[in-house]
Amino acid sequence: MGGSRPPDNAYEGSAAGRLDVPSETKAVIGRGTWMDKVAHDVLVRERGLGRSLSMVRVESGLGASGIPHVGNLSDCVRAFGIKLALEVQGVRSEHIAFTDDMDGLRKVPAGLPDSVDLTKYIGHPVSRIPDPFSCHDSYGGHMGFLLLDAMDKLGVEYVHESATENYRRNRFARQVRAILARSEEIGAKIRELTGQEKYEEALPFFPICAECGRIYTTKAVSYDARTDGVGYRCEGAELRGRRLEGCGYEGEAKVTSGEGKMSWKVEFAARWSALDIRYEAYGKELADSVRINDWVSDEILGFPHPYHVKWELLLDRSGKKISKSEGGLVTPQTWFRYGTKESLVLLMFKRIVGARKVSIEEIPKYMDEFDWLEDVYHGKARVDSEGKLVKLKGLYEYVTYLKPPAAPSQHVPFRLLAELAGVAPKDAWQDYVVARLKAYRAISEPTPGLLLRIEMARNWATTAGGRPAPVKLTAEQRAAVDDLAGRLAAADSADYIQNQIFEVGRAHGMQPSEFFRLLYAILLGSEKGPRLGPYLYDMGVETAVKALSRKG
RNA sequence: GGGCCUGUAGCUCAGCCAGGUAGAGCAGUCGGCUCUUAACCGACUGGUCAUGGGUUCGAAUCCCACCAGGCCCGCCA
């Protein structure tokens, strides 16, 4: 494959990430989703390159420098989706999840336990920093675990690799030697492609300082091919606008024994080559790094770079990039409190192009959309065209990892569940919701799956929806509410309470609708709510009186 | 300096990645469910798909240009 030119020269800025389909293919590829399209394009390209298709590996990267959020996870889940799509096309495939745990800690994220003073570990490889949660062998181990745990919960298959392990076992020996031997050429190329001048001076390798243990403060200045040694000085660096002073140590690190790592500008290429990766997606913030890595892979390592898809970053609800170091991020673990795994996988599989806003508020939408997809798949919901039907069925099949259940589950709109669960009496919310659903004839008996959803809906409604703020009442309103509270003591049925509300309202010169709004404001913090008679009755007379008597 | 995303009904958005008669929810209007909020049911109203070109039998969708808002890169990994 030496001189063969890859069909898409991503480092020239052309086709990377685009989904052009050859115009002659009108037939549906695979199951008709973007993943099938990508898998198809990967295979077309691989055939053009003449590479073996006995195993087509895809890779995703796992950041280990902070609490992983949904955006980090989506790269892994989508890579798994591509693996499934490749298998649909009849080739064997494997998903490598690669943890970047040799990376240095750049900033202490907010919201971590203070059992470890992390500020003194700034610049250290995260696999050599103690775990502030004290449950894993290192900081990086903990963060990596959170991602692997989320994948396990989602049922995503992967083969885990860690940077630390790979360097220790000297898995990149051939690549690192080839890169360092031609570092001058690479430095010039980096400057040409990105304007970054740094690697005209320094080698693209970061030794871990033998003296102070930090990795980003060192500058590699020489390479001896006979000894595999890199000479370096610990001279400090700019990290996120702040100066990190070096310790001044000068020494030599072996590139073959885990005493340092390559810069990201060349490390991806080394990984692709060493692990034989044929596909890897990337976020747009890495576009420049990927262009250089493609060139390094092709020209320095003689390994035609993997096919790429570029995804837009996931955004928070205000449209900003999700940041690990700021609060309010949606972790996979948070999502699972409010939504099913299918809802999260749907979010990730639905589209690859375009930005996605990710926030807790969106969860009901994905819950309901999954149910709808399930109905479409099982022929219980109509779709306008045959083409759309094929694609939607395909999407459903991928969300269920190509093992769709024989029959749809019990469907109740999630917002209805949330509404009911949110207003339900605190000590009997599940019974209350189930009783209401039966009354609405939404269900006859709840399945375990539905009970789980009710719990998620309650979490969603009580946490994400917020609690009612105290209401300020006029003297007249207070009198009316107190009057009602007084009459509740004698209540022996839901209907009685319902009727009393009307009577009390009128007795105090209010329109019924006005009085109802007032009561909803006091009880629920909203203008609307469930039928009040049964609600107050279910709540229990004493509790109801207490709730109504609460002073604003 | 380079690149990306977003712009569709009053509001929030879907549809765009593989072109085939513009959609949903909410809001509004009218009606039904015998006082009633919720829920539900029926109907109605509402969009030159930011703008201008191009390709096509056919464009919200593909291409080019342009306007507006936002983001990423040009420290670093």
PDB file of C-alpha atoms (C1' of nucleotides) in Angstrom, chain B residues 2-3 14 17 22-23 28-29 33-34 39-40 51 60 64 70 73:
ATOM      1  C1'   G B   2      -9.231  29.296   8.584  1.00  0.00           C
ATOM      2  C1'   G B   3     -13.574  26.207   9.492  1.00  0.00           C
ATOM      3  C1'   A B  14     -39.162  18.527  13.679  1.00  0.00           C
ATOM      4  C1'   C B  17     -27.150  13.935   5.963  1.00  0.00           C
ATOM      5  C1'   A B  22     -44.582  22.338   4.359  1.00  0.00           C
ATOM      6  C1'   G B  23     -45.335  19.302   9.837  1.00  0.00           C
ATOM      7  C1'   G B  28     -55.216  31.542  19.534  1.00  0.00           C
ATOM      8  C1'   U B  29     -60.554  30.795  17.681  1.00  0.00           C
ATOM      9  C1'   C B  33     -67.133  15.860  27.176  1.00  0.00           C
ATOM     10  C1'   U B  34     -74.200  18.355  31.779  1.00  0.00           C
ATOM     11  C1'   A B  39     -56.811  15.219  30.413  1.00  0.00           C
ATOM     12  C1'   C B  40     -59.310  13.904  26.058  1.00  0.00           C
ATOM     13  C1'   U B  51     -32.178  36.572   1.218  1.00  0.00           C
ATOM     14  C1'   A B  60     -36.967  23.681   3.095  1.00  0.00           C
ATOM     15  C1'   C B  64     -22.851  29.031  -5.298  1.00  0.00           C
ATOM     16  C1'   G B  70     -23.703  31.456  17.695  1.00  0.00           C
ATOM     17  C1'   C B  73      -9.456  26.450  15.566  1.00  0.00           C
TER      18        C B  73
END
